[in-house]
Structure formats: C-alpha cells, structure tokens
Amino acid sequence: MFEHLEQIANRYSEIESELTKNEVLSDVKKTRELSKELSELEEVVNCFKEYKKVIEGIEDTKEMLKDKELEEIARDELTSLEEQKENLEKNLEILLIPKDLNDSKNVIVEIRGAAGGDEANIFAGDLFRMYTRYAEKKGFKYEVYNSIDGDAGGFSQIEFMIKGEGAYSKFKYESGSHRVQRVPVTESNGRLQTSTATVLVMPEAEEVDIEIKQSDLRIDIYRSSGCGGQGVNTTDSAVRITHLPTNTVVTCQNERSQIQNKEQAMKVLKARLYELEREKKDREEGNERRSKIGTGDRAEKIRTYNYPQNRVTDHRIGYTTKNLDRVIDGDLDGIIDALITEDQARKLAGEKE
C-alpha cells in the first residue's frame, strides 16, 4: 500500500507542475482534465501526508522514551500517535478502493406505483417528495421531465433528474422495490395495508458513454396529457422516442416546447441504454455483482416503511431506524451513510480475499 501511495503522491506533484506551464494552461480541455484528476487525488494525498507525519512523530517519540525524565510524557504521546496511525491506515484503505466512475454524475430517477392501487401511487408521491427534499438538503437541483398523476393523489409514474456533483454516489443504492405498511387515507375500515412502489436510479450518460444512431430511433409527437402549466396541454409538444434495436421507450411531456421535451427524452434514453450496457457487463463479471449491495433489480425488495411503528428497515444490510417521520421528510443521511459504509466494507473484504 505504501508504494502505491507514493506513486499517487508523485503523480499529484507532476500534475501540479503541469498546471503551471503556459502550453497546458492555454489548452482548456487539457487543463480541465488535469484539474479534475488533481481534485480526485487530493484527499488521498493529504491523508498520506498526515500519515507520514504521524510515522515520523512515532519515531521521534520512541527516541524520547530513552530519556527517563520524558518517558511518561512520551508514552502518552506514543499511545495517541499509534491510535492516529491506525485510524489513518483505515482511511487510506477506504480511499484506495477503486472509485465508481459514475459517482460524480447526475442521476435519473423513475418511481412507479406498483402493488396496492391508489395507495401505491400515493406512496410513490411520498417517495418523490422524500428524494427531492433530500436532494435540496444536499444542495442538488431536480427537474421533472415526465409524470402521470394517480387518481387519488401521488403518481402512477414520475421520472426526474437530480443534478449535482456526486448525486449518483448518494442515490445509487435506491433502486428496487420499496414497501409501505400503513392505514391508507383511501381505506374506510381503518385496516393496515401493505403497498409497494418501485424505484430505478440511473447515472446520466455522457456523450462518450453511449452513441445512438438516428436511424435506430422512432420519434412520435403527441398532445400532453399531464399537468405542466398553462399551454402545455393545448399543443402537440409531448415526445415519445423508441430505440428500435432494444425496444426501449421514453416519453417526455412536462416541458412547454417540443424541442425541450425531445432534449430531455434523449438524455433519459441515453441513461437507459447505458444502464442496459452496465447490467450486461455486470452479468459477464459475476463476481463484481455478488459483492454489491443488492442487485439493483426493480423487483428486489430493499426497504420497508412501517408507519404504525414509525420504523424504516433496509433489508439488504439489516439497518433499522425508528424515525420514519424524519426519513420520509428527506432525512436520509443515516440510511445512505450506512449503505456506503457497508459497501466499502464488502469491497475491502473482496480485495483482501
């Protein structure tokens, strides 16, 4: 590990040197690439510098032990430094785990009401509110591009993008089936009901990630049926794009103009095709998928929201919290941090094997 860290520190110094050269600074693309790489290495390098400083401190303190007058102070100092060294080693192990290349990307989220009729759609609306509240707390922005309202409230389907640096790293564990247990507002007899909504989270695909041929697309234009503001329902502005080779269909109707809806729909289509490619790669690399938290499959039950007990349980990692009221209001940090910690632990265990 030490040798690998030295290589990273040397690369960091090289990039710093490169970014002082006029020929590099005059190349905007090159400068952007190097600056991004520098930013990605910075946390590791700073932690490694601190680690080396602690190692030097340990050696100096051991020398102090030879002095009888300083021996007691030195022992206390040595204990503290050894503890720092252990913590820094753990941090460095985590920082050296290969990064998910999608972590920094925006995400596209699709929520659908599933089993439970009107109550499932209402719950889908609750999940949408939960995610957008959480996004706002993290400084992310969101943009709805397609939605179909439920008859009794909520959504039978809603698709939206969450924009911000690192959005995917926070939302990537949310794909799957979410289950709610409560007495629905639509239930006159006061009986507890279990309903589900499904969530699909995809990283936004960049131009370099996926290429789409125009000849592979069928584009249909029609009149919007959803609510999107005055004027949306009076013009043929909604767009449906079908990718013929995969029969992937994407619709967008929430923007005022046909051009805007087409742009949004293309972003979603690229994300879907990129996700299909990732799933295919994961199947081919079976070991990688086995180490993941969940399959990411829409049918996999990942979490239960129990209203009578104010309890949320994530079944993949056995995490339970008794503050459902706060979670559904967007306080997802506890659950997401637990998922990230477990993911890191599994990856570390996999590497050591």
C-alpha positions as YAML, in Angstrom:
chain: A
units: angstrom
residues:
- id: 1
  name: MET
  ca: [0.00, 0.00, 0.00]
- id: 2
  name: PHE
  ca: [2.82, 2.39, 0.90]
- id: 3
  name: GLU
  ca: [4.42, 2.02, -2.55]
- id: 4
  name: HIS
  ca: [1.08, 2.65, -4.26]
- id: 5
  name: LEU
  ca: [0.55, 5.78, -2.15]
- id: 6
  name: GLU
  ca: [4.00, 7.09, -3.09]
- id: 7
  name: GLN
  ca: [3.09, 6.68, -6.77]
- id: 8
  name: ILE
  ca: [-0.14, 8.63, -6.23]
- id: 9
  name: ALA
  ca: [1.75, 11.40, -4.39]
- id: 10
  name: ASN
  ca: [4.29, 11.60, -7.24]
- id: 11
  name: ARG
  ca: [1.50, 11.82, -9.81]
- id: 12
  name: TYR
  ca: [-0.12, 14.61, -7.79]
- id: 13
  name: SER
  ca: [3.15, 16.58, -7.85]
- id: 14
  name: GLU
  ca: [3.51, 16.01, -11.60]
- id: 15
  name: ILE
  ca: [0.02, 17.40, -12.25]
- id: 16
  name: GLU
  ca: [0.70, 20.45, -10.06]
- id: 17
  name: SER
  ca: [3.83, 21.09, -12.11]
- id: 18
  name: GLU
  ca: [1.97, 20.60, -15.42]
- id: 19
  name: LEU
  ca: [-0.68, 23.13, -14.40]
- id: 20
  name: THR
  ca: [1.94, 25.86, -14.10]
- id: 21
  name: LYS
  ca: [3.01, 25.53, -17.75]
- id: 22
  name: ASN
  ca: [1.64, 28.06, -20.25]
- id: 23
  name: GLU
  ca: [1.20, 25.48, -23.01]
- id: 24
  name: VAL
  ca: [-1.05, 23.45, -20.72]
- id: 25
  name: LEU
  ca: [-3.00, 26.46, -19.39]
- id: 26
  name: SER
  ca: [-3.71, 27.58, -22.96]
- id: 27
  name: ASP
  ca: [-5.37, 24.21, -23.65]
- id: 28
  name: VAL
  ca: [-8.77, 24.43, -21.91]
- id: 29
  name: LYS
  ca: [-9.60, 20.73, -22.35]
- id: 30
  name: LYS
  ca: [-6.21, 19.59, -21.02]
- id: 31
  name: THR
  ca: [-6.42, 21.98, -18.07]
- id: 32
  name: ARG
  ca: [-9.90, 20.72, -17.20]
- id: 33
  name: GLU
  ca: [-8.79, 17.07, -17.36]
- id: 34
  name: LEU
  ca: [-5.71, 17.65, -15.19]
- id: 35
  name: SER
  ca: [-7.63, 19.76, -12.69]
- id: 36
  name: LYS
  ca: [-10.23, 17.01, -12.34]
- id: 37
  name: GLU
  ca: [-7.53, 14.37, -11.81]
- id: 38
  name: LEU
  ca: [-5.80, 16.61, -9.26]
- id: 39
  name: SER
  ca: [-9.08, 17.02, -7.37]
- id: 40
  name: GLU
  ca: [-9.68, 13.26, -7.35]
- id: 41
  name: LEU
  ca: [-6.20, 12.57, -5.90]
- id: 42
  name: GLU
  ca: [-6.18, 15.41, -3.37]
- id: 43
  name: GLU
  ca: [-7.93, 13.65, -0.48]
- id: 44
  name: VAL
  ca: [-5.67, 10.59, -0.74]
- id: 45
  name: VAL
  ca: [-2.51, 12.71, -0.93]
- id: 46
  name: ASN
  ca: [-3.48, 14.87, 2.07]
- id: 47
  name: CYS
  ca: [-4.29, 11.78, 4.13]
- id: 48
  name: PHE
  ca: [-0.97, 10.19, 3.11]
- id: 49
  name: LYS
  ca: [0.95, 13.34, 4.10]
- id: 50
  name: GLU
  ca: [-0.72, 13.25, 7.51]
- id: 51
  name: TYR
  ca: [0.11, 9.54, 7.80]
- id: 52
  name: LYS
  ca: [3.81, 10.15, 7.06]
- id: 53
  name: LYS
  ca: [3.85, 12.99, 9.59]
- id: 54
  name: VAL
  ca: [2.45, 10.63, 12.25]
- id: 55
  name: ILE
  ca: [5.02, 7.94, 11.37]
- id: 56
  name: GLU
  ca: [7.81, 10.49, 11.84]
- id: 57
  name: GLY
  ca: [6.23, 11.53, 15.13]
- id: 58
  name: ILE
  ca: [6.21, 7.92, 16.33]
- id: 59
  name: GLU
  ca: [9.92, 7.51, 15.54]
- id: 60
  name: ASP
  ca: [10.79, 10.77, 17.34]
- id: 61
  name: THR
  ca: [8.69, 9.82, 20.35]
- id: 62
  name: LYS
  ca: [10.39, 6.43, 20.62]
- id: 63
  name: GLU
  ca: [13.68, 8.29, 20.92]
- id: 64
  name: MET
  ca: [12.21, 10.34, 23.77]
- id: 65
  name: LEU
  ca: [11.50, 7.13, 25.69]
- id: 66
  name: LYS
  ca: [15.23, 6.79, 26.28]
- id: 67
  name: ASP
  ca: [15.13, 9.94, 28.42]
- id: 68
  name: LYS
  ca: [13.93, 8.99, 31.94]
- id: 69
  name: GLU
  ca: [12.56, 12.49, 32.60]
- id: 70
  name: LEU
  ca: [10.45, 12.46, 29.42]
- id: 71
  name: GLU
  ca: [9.50, 8.77, 29.47]
- id: 72
  name: GLU
  ca: [5.98, 9.17, 30.97]
- id: 73
  name: ILE
  ca: [5.01, 12.04, 28.64]
- id: 74
  name: ALA
  ca: [6.46, 10.13, 25.67]
- id: 75
  name: ARG
  ca: [4.42, 7.01, 26.45]
- id: 76
  name: ASP
  ca: [1.16, 9.02, 26.47]
- id: 77
  name: GLU
  ca: [2.16, 10.72, 23.22]
- id: 78
  name: LEU
  ca: [3.09, 7.38, 21.65]
- id: 79
  name: THR
  ca: [-0.30, 5.88, 22.54]
- id: 80
  name: SER
  ca: [-2.06, 8.84, 20.90]
- id: 81
  name: LEU
  ca: [0.12, 8.66, 17.77]
- id: 82
  name: GLU
  ca: [-0.38, 4.88, 17.40]
- id: 83
  name: GLU
  ca: [-4.15, 5.44, 17.53]
- id: 84
  name: GLN
  ca: [-3.89, 8.17, 14.87]
- id: 85
  name: LYS
  ca: [-1.77, 5.87, 12.72]
- id: 86
  name: GLU
  ca: [-4.38, 3.08, 12.92]
- id: 87
  name: ASN
  ca: [-7.23, 5.45, 12.00]
- id: 88
  name: LEU
  ca: [-5.29, 6.93, 9.08]
- id: 89
  name: GLU
  ca: [-4.46, 3.44, 7.76]
- id: 90
  name: LYS
  ca: [-8.18, 2.57, 7.78]
- id: 91
  name: ASN
  ca: [-9.00, 5.83, 5.97]
- id: 92
  name: LEU
  ca: [-6.29, 5.18, 3.37]
- id: 93
  name: GLU
  ca: [-7.61, 1.66, 2.73]
- id: 94
  name: ILE
  ca: [-11.06, 3.12, 2.02]
- id: 95
  name: LEU
  ca: [-9.67, 5.93, -0.14]
- id: 96
  name: LEU
  ca: [-7.76, 3.39, -2.25]
- id: 97
  name: ILE
  ca: [-10.88, 1.39, -3.08]
- id: 98
  name: PRO
  ca: [-11.41, 1.79, -6.86]
- id: 99
  name: LYS
  ca: [-13.89, 4.60, -7.44]
- id: 100
  name: ASP
  ca: [-17.20, 4.09, -9.21]
- id: 101
  name: LEU
  ca: [-16.71, 6.18, -12.35]
- id: 102
  name: ASN
  ca: [-20.38, 7.19, -12.24]
- id: 103
  name: ASP
  ca: [-20.31, 8.57, -8.69]
- id: 104
  name: SER
  ca: [-19.85, 12.20, -9.71]
- id: 105
  name: LYS
  ca: [-22.69, 12.15, -12.27]
- id: 106
  name: ASN
  ca: [-26.25, 13.46, -12.22]
- id: 107
  name: VAL
  ca: [-28.94, 10.82, -11.79]
- id: 108
  name: ILE
  ca: [-32.21, 9.99, -13.48]
- id: 109
  name: VAL
  ca: [-34.82, 8.55, -11.12]
- id: 110
  name: GLU
  ca: [-38.02, 6.77, -12.07]
- id: 111
  name: ILE
  ca: [-40.67, 5.96, -9.44]
- id: 112
  name: ARG
  ca: [-43.76, 3.85, -10.21]
- id: 113
  name: GLY
  ca: [-46.73, 2.92, -8.06]
- id: 114
  name: ALA
  ca: [-46.80, -0.90, -8.02]
- id: 115
  name: ALA
  ca: [-48.91, -3.25, -5.84]
- id: 116
  name: GLY
  ca: [-51.68, -1.53, -3.88]
- id: 117
  name: GLY
  ca: [-53.68, 0.54, -6.35]
- id: 118
  name: ASP
  ca: [-54.30, 4.15, -5.30]
- id: 119
  name: GLU
  ca: [-52.27, 3.74, -2.10]
- id: 120
  name: ALA
  ca: [-49.23, 2.61, -4.14]
- id: 121
  name: ASN
  ca: [-49.46, 5.77, -6.23]
- id: 122
  name: ILE
  ca: [-49.79, 7.94, -3.12]
- id: 123
  name: PHE
  ca: [-46.69, 6.22, -1.71]
- id: 124
  name: ALA
  ca: [-44.84, 6.87, -4.99]
- id: 125
  name: GLY
  ca: [-45.62, 10.56, -4.41]
- id: 126
  name: ASP
  ca: [-44.26, 10.29, -0.85]
- id: 127
  name: LEU
  ca: [-41.01, 8.80, -2.17]
- id: 128
  name: PHE
  ca: [-40.71, 11.57, -4.76]
- id: 129
  name: ARG
  ca: [-41.09, 14.17, -2.00]
- id: 130
  name: MET
  ca: [-38.59, 12.31, 0.20]
- id: 131
  name: TYR
  ca: [-35.93, 12.23, -2.52]
- id: 132
  name: THR
  ca: [-36.41, 15.82, -3.63]
- id: 133
  name: ARG
  ca: [-36.30, 17.06, -0.01]
- id: 134
  name: TYR
  ca: [-33.06, 15.12, 0.50]
- id: 135
  name: ALA
  ca: [-31.65, 16.49, -2.78]
- id: 136
  name: GLU
  ca: [-32.40, 20.05, -1.66]
- id: 137
  name: LYS
  ca: [-30.65, 19.46, 1.67]
- id: 138
  name: LYS
  ca: [-27.58, 18.28, -0.23]
- id: 139
  name: GLY
  ca: [-27.59, 21.33, -2.49]
- id: 140
  name: PHE
  ca: [-28.71, 19.35, -5.55]
- id: 141
  name: LYS
  ca: [-31.34, 20.55, -8.01]
- id: 142
  name: TYR
  ca: [-34.08, 18.44, -9.53]
- id: 143
  name: GLU
  ca: [-36.13, 18.62, -12.69]
- id: 144
  name: VAL
  ca: [-39.25, 16.58, -13.51]
- id: 145
  name: TYR
  ca: [-39.45, 15.54, -17.15]
- id: 146
  name: ASN
  ca: [-42.40, 13.15, -17.16]
- id: 147
  name: SER
  ca: [-45.23, 12.35, -14.74]
- id: 148
  name: ILE
  ca: [-48.60, 10.61, -14.69]
- id: 149
  name: ASP
  ca: [-50.80, 11.60, -11.76]
- id: 150
  name: GLY
  ca: [-52.57, 8.99, -9.64]
- id: 151
  name: ASP
  ca: [-56.37, 9.23, -9.44]
- id: 152
  name: ALA
  ca: [-56.32, 9.65, -5.63]
- id: 153
  name: GLY
  ca: [-53.04, 11.58, -5.44]
- id: 154
  name: GLY
  ca: [-49.36, 10.85, -5.89]
- id: 155
  name: PHE
  ca: [-48.13, 9.40, -9.17]
- id: 156
  name: SER
  ca: [-48.61, 6.18, -11.06]
- id: 157
  name: GLN
  ca: [-45.25, 7.14, -12.62]
- id: 158
  name: ILE
  ca: [-42.83, 10.03, -12.26]
- id: 159
  name: GLU
  ca: [-39.42, 10.49, -13.83]
- id: 160
  name: PHE
  ca: [-36.99, 13.23, -12.85]
- id: 161
  name: MET
  ca: [-33.34, 14.19, -12.90]
- id: 162
  name: ILE
  ca: [-31.27, 15.16, -9.85]
- id: 163
  name: LYS
  ca: [-28.35, 17.40, -10.75]
- id: 164
  name: GLY
  ca: [-25.24, 17.98, -8.68]
- id: 165
  name: GLU
  ca: [-21.66, 16.82, -8.17]
- id: 166
  name: GLY
  ca: [-21.78, 13.38, -6.55]
- id: 167
  name: ALA
  ca: [-25.55, 12.87, -6.94]
- id: 168
  name: TYR
  ca: [-25.15, 9.26, -8.14]
- id: 169
  name: SER
  ca: [-22.88, 8.38, -5.19]
- id: 170
  name: LYS
  ca: [-25.79, 9.23, -2.86]
- id: 171
  name: PHE
  ca: [-28.75, 7.82, -4.79]
- id: 172
  name: LYS
  ca: [-27.28, 4.70, -6.42]
- id: 173
  name: TYR
  ca: [-28.45, 2.33, -3.66]
- id: 174
  name: GLU
  ca: [-32.14, 3.30, -4.01]
- id: 175
  name: SER
  ca: [-33.09, 1.08, -6.94]
- id: 176
  name: GLY
  ca: [-35.56, -1.64, -6.01]
- id: 177
  name: SER
  ca: [-38.98, -2.23, -4.50]
- id: 178
  name: HIS
  ca: [-39.96, -0.01, -1.54]
- id: 179
  name: ARG
  ca: [-42.76, -1.31, 0.71]
- id: 180
  name: VAL
  ca: [-45.10, 0.79, 2.90]
- id: 181
  name: GLN
  ca: [-47.25, -0.52, 5.75]
- id: 182
  name: ARG
  ca: [-49.96, 1.88, 6.98]
- id: 183
  name: VAL
  ca: [-53.70, 2.59, 7.03]
- id: 184
  name: PRO
  ca: [-54.36, 4.31, 3.69]
- id: 185
  name: VAL
  ca: [-56.41, 7.50, 3.50]
- id: 186
  name: THR
  ca: [-58.48, 5.63, 0.93]
- id: 187
  name: GLU
  ca: [-59.31, 2.83, 3.45]
- id: 188
  name: SER
  ca: [-62.65, 3.44, 5.20]
- id: 189
  name: ASN
  ca: [-62.37, 0.45, 7.57]
- id: 190
  name: GLY
  ca: [-59.06, 1.53, 9.13]
- id: 191
  name: ARG
  ca: [-57.23, -1.66, 8.11]
- id: 192
  name: LEU
  ca: [-53.45, -1.81, 7.78]
- id: 193
  name: GLN
  ca: [-52.38, -2.28, 4.17]
- id: 194
  name: THR
  ca: [-49.09, -3.16, 2.53]
- id: 195
  name: SER
  ca: [-48.34, -1.43, -0.80]
- id: 196
  name: THR
  ca: [-45.24, -1.05, -2.93]
- id: 197
  name: ALA
  ca: [-43.59, 1.41, -5.28]
- id: 198
  name: THR
  ca: [-40.57, 0.69, -7.42]
- id: 199
  name: VAL
  ca: [-37.56, 2.95, -7.87]
- id: 200
  name: LEU
  ca: [-35.00, 2.90, -10.67]
- id: 201
  name: VAL
  ca: [-31.86, 5.07, -10.41]
- id: 202
  name: MET
  ca: [-29.57, 5.55, -13.41]
- id: 203
  name: PRO
  ca: [-26.47, 7.72, -13.91]
- id: 204
  name: GLU
  ca: [-26.83, 10.34, -16.62]
- id: 205
  name: ALA
  ca: [-24.90, 9.13, -19.66]
- id: 206
  name: GLU
  ca: [-22.33, 11.41, -21.24]
- id: 207
  name: GLU
  ca: [-21.71, 11.68, -24.97]
- id: 208
  name: VAL
  ca: [-18.62, 9.48, -24.63]
- id: 209
  name: ASP
  ca: [-20.57, 6.81, -22.72]
- id: 210
  name: ILE
  ca: [-23.04, 5.84, -25.41]
- id: 211
  name: GLU
  ca: [-23.60, 6.58, -29.08]
- id: 212
  name: ILE
  ca: [-27.09, 6.44, -30.61]
- id: 213
  name: LYS
  ca: [-27.73, 6.25, -34.35]
- id: 214
  name: GLN
  ca: [-30.60, 8.41, -35.60]
- id: 215
  name: SER
  ca: [-31.64, 5.54, -37.89]
- id: 216
  name: ASP
  ca: [-32.33, 3.45, -34.77]
- id: 217
  name: LEU
  ca: [-34.92, 5.90, -33.44]
- id: 218
  name: ARG
  ca: [-38.63, 6.38, -33.98]
- id: 219
  name: ILE
  ca: [-39.88, 9.75, -32.69]
- id: 220
  name: ASP
  ca: [-43.61, 10.37, -32.13]
- id: 221
  name: ILE
  ca: [-45.14, 13.74, -31.27]
- id: 222
  name: TYR
  ca: [-48.48, 13.98, -29.44]
- id: 223
  name: ARG
  ca: [-50.53, 16.23, -27.14]
- id: 224
  name: SER
  ca: [-49.55, 16.27, -23.47]
- id: 225
  name: SER
  ca: [-51.99, 14.67, -21.04]
- id: 226
  name: GLY
  ca: [-50.31, 15.57, -17.76]
- id: 227
  name: CYS
  ca: [-50.34, 18.84, -15.88]
- id: 228
  name: GLY
  ca: [-47.41, 21.00, -16.84]
- id: 229
  name: GLY
  ca: [-48.64, 24.55, -16.70]
- id: 230
  name: GLN
  ca: [-50.81, 26.72, -18.88]
- id: 231
  name: GLY
  ca: [-50.47, 25.96, -22.56]
- id: 232
  name: VAL
  ca: [-48.82, 22.55, -22.23]
- id: 233
  name: ASN
  ca: [-52.00, 20.60, -22.94]
- id: 234
  name: THR
  ca: [-53.03, 22.70, -25.95]
- id: 235
  name: THR
  ca: [-50.14, 21.94, -28.30]
- id: 236
  name: ASP
  ca: [-48.52, 18.81, -29.73]
- id: 237
  name: SER
  ca: [-45.38, 19.14, -27.60]
- id: 238
  name: ALA
  ca: [-45.07, 15.73, -25.92]
- id: 239
  name: VAL
  ca: [-42.37, 13.45, -27.33]
- id: 240
  name: ARG
  ca: [-42.09, 9.66, -27.36]
- id: 241
  name: ILE
  ca: [-38.79, 8.16, -28.54]
- id: 242
  name: THR
  ca: [-38.43, 4.45, -29.27]
- id: 243
  name: HIS
  ca: [-34.98, 2.88, -29.61]
- id: 244
  name: LEU
  ca: [-35.79, 0.16, -32.16]
- id: 245
  name: PRO
  ca: [-32.89, -2.29, -31.54]
- id: 246
  name: THR
  ca: [-33.73, -2.61, -27.82]
- id: 247
  name: ASN
  ca: [-37.42, -1.56, -27.94]
- id: 248
  name: THR
  ca: [-36.66, 0.99, -25.19]
- id: 249
  name: VAL
  ca: [-39.39, 3.65, -25.00]
- id: 250
  name: VAL
  ca: [-39.00, 7.06, -23.35]
- id: 251
  name: THR
  ca: [-41.59, 9.83, -23.10]
- id: 252
  name: CYS
  ca: [-41.32, 13.45, -22.01]
- id: 253
  name: GLN
  ca: [-44.23, 15.89, -21.78]
- id: 254
  name: ASN
  ca: [-43.52, 18.29, -18.92]
- id: 255
  name: GLU
  ca: [-41.73, 21.00, -20.89]
- id: 256
  name: ARG
  ca: [-43.55, 23.67, -22.91]
- id: 257
  name: SER
  ca: [-41.81, 23.05, -26.23]
- id: 258
  name: GLN
  ca: [-41.35, 20.01, -28.39]
- id: 259
  name: ILE
  ca: [-37.61, 20.76, -28.68]
- id: 260
  name: GLN
  ca: [-37.15, 20.83, -24.88]
- id: 261
  name: ASN
  ca: [-39.10, 17.60, -24.45]
- id: 262
  name: LYS
  ca: [-37.02, 15.91, -27.15]
- id: 263
  name: GLU
  ca: [-33.76, 17.01, -25.47]
- id: 264
  name: GLN
  ca: [-34.94, 15.67, -22.12]
- id: 265
  name: ALA
  ca: [-36.15, 12.41, -23.66]
- id: 266
  name: MET
  ca: [-32.79, 11.85, -25.35]
- id: 267
  name: LYS
  ca: [-30.98, 12.30, -22.02]
- id: 268
  name: VAL
  ca: [-33.19, 9.66, -20.46]
- id: 269
  name: LEU
  ca: [-32.83, 7.29, -23.41]
- id: 270
  name: LYS
  ca: [-29.03, 7.51, -23.22]
- id: 271
  name: ALA
  ca: [-29.19, 6.78, -19.48]
- id: 272
  name: ARG
  ca: [-31.41, 3.73, -20.07]
- id: 273
  name: LEU
  ca: [-29.17, 2.32, -22.80]
- id: 274
  name: TYR
  ca: [-26.09, 3.00, -20.67]
- id: 275
  name: GLU
  ca: [-27.76, 1.13, -17.79]
- id: 276
  name: LEU
  ca: [-28.51, -1.83, -20.07]
- id: 277
  name: GLU
  ca: [-24.83, -1.96, -21.04]
- id: 278
  name: ARG
  ca: [-23.78, -1.83, -17.38]
- id: 279
  name: GLU
  ca: [-26.17, -4.65, -16.46]
- id: 280
  name: LYS
  ca: [-24.80, -6.77, -19.31]
- id: 281
  name: LYS
  ca: [-21.23, -6.14, -18.15]
- id: 282
  name: ASP
  ca: [-22.17, -6.99, -14.55]
- id: 283
  name: ARG
  ca: [-23.65, -10.32, -15.66]
- id: 284
  name: GLU
  ca: [-20.44, -11.12, -17.52]
- id: 285
  name: GLU
  ca: [-18.39, -10.17, -14.45]
- id: 286
  name: GLY
  ca: [-20.39, -12.19, -11.94]
- id: 287
  name: ASN
  ca: [-18.02, -11.71, -9.01]
- id: 288
  name: GLU
  ca: [-18.46, -7.93, -9.13]
- id: 289
  name: ARG
  ca: [-22.25, -8.19, -8.88]
- id: 290
  name: ARG
  ca: [-22.09, -10.62, -5.94]
- id: 291
  name: SER
  ca: [-20.12, -8.10, -3.90]
- id: 292
  name: LYS
  ca: [-22.73, -5.37, -4.43]
- id: 293
  name: ILE
  ca: [-25.44, -4.30, -2.01]
- id: 294
  name: GLY
  ca: [-28.48, -5.74, -3.76]
- id: 295
  name: THR
  ca: [-28.89, -6.43, -7.44]
- id: 296
  name: GLY
  ca: [-30.33, -3.06, -8.37]
- id: 297
  name: ASP
  ca: [-33.25, -5.00, -9.85]
- id: 298
  name: ARG
  ca: [-36.58, -3.17, -9.70]
- id: 299
  name: ALA
  ca: [-38.26, -6.32, -8.27]
- id: 300
  name: GLU
  ca: [-35.89, -6.69, -5.32]
- id: 301
  name: LYS
  ca: [-37.49, -5.68, -2.01]
- id: 302
  name: ILE
  ca: [-34.98, -3.32, -0.42]
- id: 303
  name: ARG
  ca: [-36.80, -1.29, 2.26]
- id: 304
  name: THR
  ca: [-39.95, -1.22, 4.40]
- id: 305
  name: TYR
  ca: [-41.59, 1.93, 5.79]
- id: 306
  name: ASN
  ca: [-43.80, 0.90, 8.74]
- id: 307
  name: TYR
  ca: [-45.98, 3.84, 9.83]
- id: 308
  name: PRO
  ca: [-47.64, 2.36, 12.99]
- id: 309
  name: GLN
  ca: [-44.17, 1.72, 14.49]
- id: 310
  name: ASN
  ca: [-42.53, 4.83, 12.90]
- id: 311
  name: ARG
  ca: [-39.89, 2.39, 11.62]
- id: 312
  name: VAL
  ca: [-37.79, 2.12, 8.46]
- id: 313
  name: THR
  ca: [-35.84, -1.08, 7.73]
- id: 314
  name: ASP
  ca: [-33.32, -1.59, 4.93]
- id: 315
  name: HIS
  ca: [-33.39, -5.35, 4.35]
- id: 316
  name: ARG
  ca: [-30.10, -5.55, 2.44]
- id: 317
  name: ILE
  ca: [-27.95, -4.56, 5.40]
- id: 318
  name: GLY
  ca: [-30.34, -5.14, 8.33]
- id: 319
  name: TYR
  ca: [-30.43, -1.42, 9.18]
- id: 320
  name: THR
  ca: [-33.41, -0.18, 11.20]
- id: 321
  name: THR
  ca: [-34.27, 3.31, 12.44]
- id: 322
  name: LYS
  ca: [-37.30, 4.45, 14.46]
- id: 323
  name: ASN
  ca: [-37.62, 7.90, 12.86]
- id: 324
  name: LEU
  ca: [-39.70, 7.24, 9.75]
- id: 325
  name: ASP
  ca: [-41.31, 10.68, 10.08]
- id: 326
  name: ARG
  ca: [-37.90, 12.33, 9.59]
- id: 327
  name: VAL
  ca: [-36.78, 9.90, 6.87]
- id: 328
  name: ILE
  ca: [-39.89, 10.46, 4.74]
- id: 329
  name: ASP
  ca: [-39.25, 14.20, 5.13]
- id: 330
  name: GLY
  ca: [-35.86, 13.80, 3.45]
- id: 331
  name: ASP
  ca: [-33.55, 12.94, 6.36]
- id: 332
  name: LEU
  ca: [-31.84, 10.05, 4.53]
- id: 333
  name: ASP
  ca: [-28.27, 10.59, 5.72]
- id: 334
  name: GLY
  ca: [-28.35, 7.79, 8.33]
- id: 335
  name: ILE
  ca: [-29.56, 5.15, 5.87]
- id: 336
  name: ILE
  ca: [-27.36, 6.26, 2.97]
- id: 337
  name: ASP
  ca: [-24.23, 6.56, 5.16]
- id: 338
  name: ALA
  ca: [-24.87, 3.03, 6.49]
- id: 339
  name: LEU
  ca: [-25.19, 1.70, 2.93]
- id: 340
  name: ILE
  ca: [-21.97, 3.44, 1.85]
- id: 341
  name: THR
  ca: [-20.09, 2.06, 4.90]
- id: 342
  name: GLU
  ca: [-21.32, -1.49, 4.21]
- id: 343
  name: ASP
  ca: [-20.45, -1.17, 0.52]
- id: 344
  name: GLN
  ca: [-16.90, -0.09, 1.41]
- id: 345
  name: ALA
  ca: [-16.56, -2.97, 3.91]
- id: 346
  name: ARG
  ca: [-17.65, -5.53, 1.30]
- id: 347
  name: LYS
  ca: [-15.26, -4.15, -1.28]
- id: 348
  name: LEU
  ca: [-12.37, -4.20, 1.22]
- id: 349
  name: ALA
  ca: [-13.22, -7.78, 2.17]
- id: 350
  name: GLY
  ca: [-13.35, -8.73, -1.51]
- id: 351
  name: GLU
  ca: [-9.93, -7.22, -2.18]
- id: 352
  name: LYS
  ca: [-8.38, -8.98, 0.81]
- id: 353
  name: GLU
  ca: [-9.76, -12.32, -0.36]
...
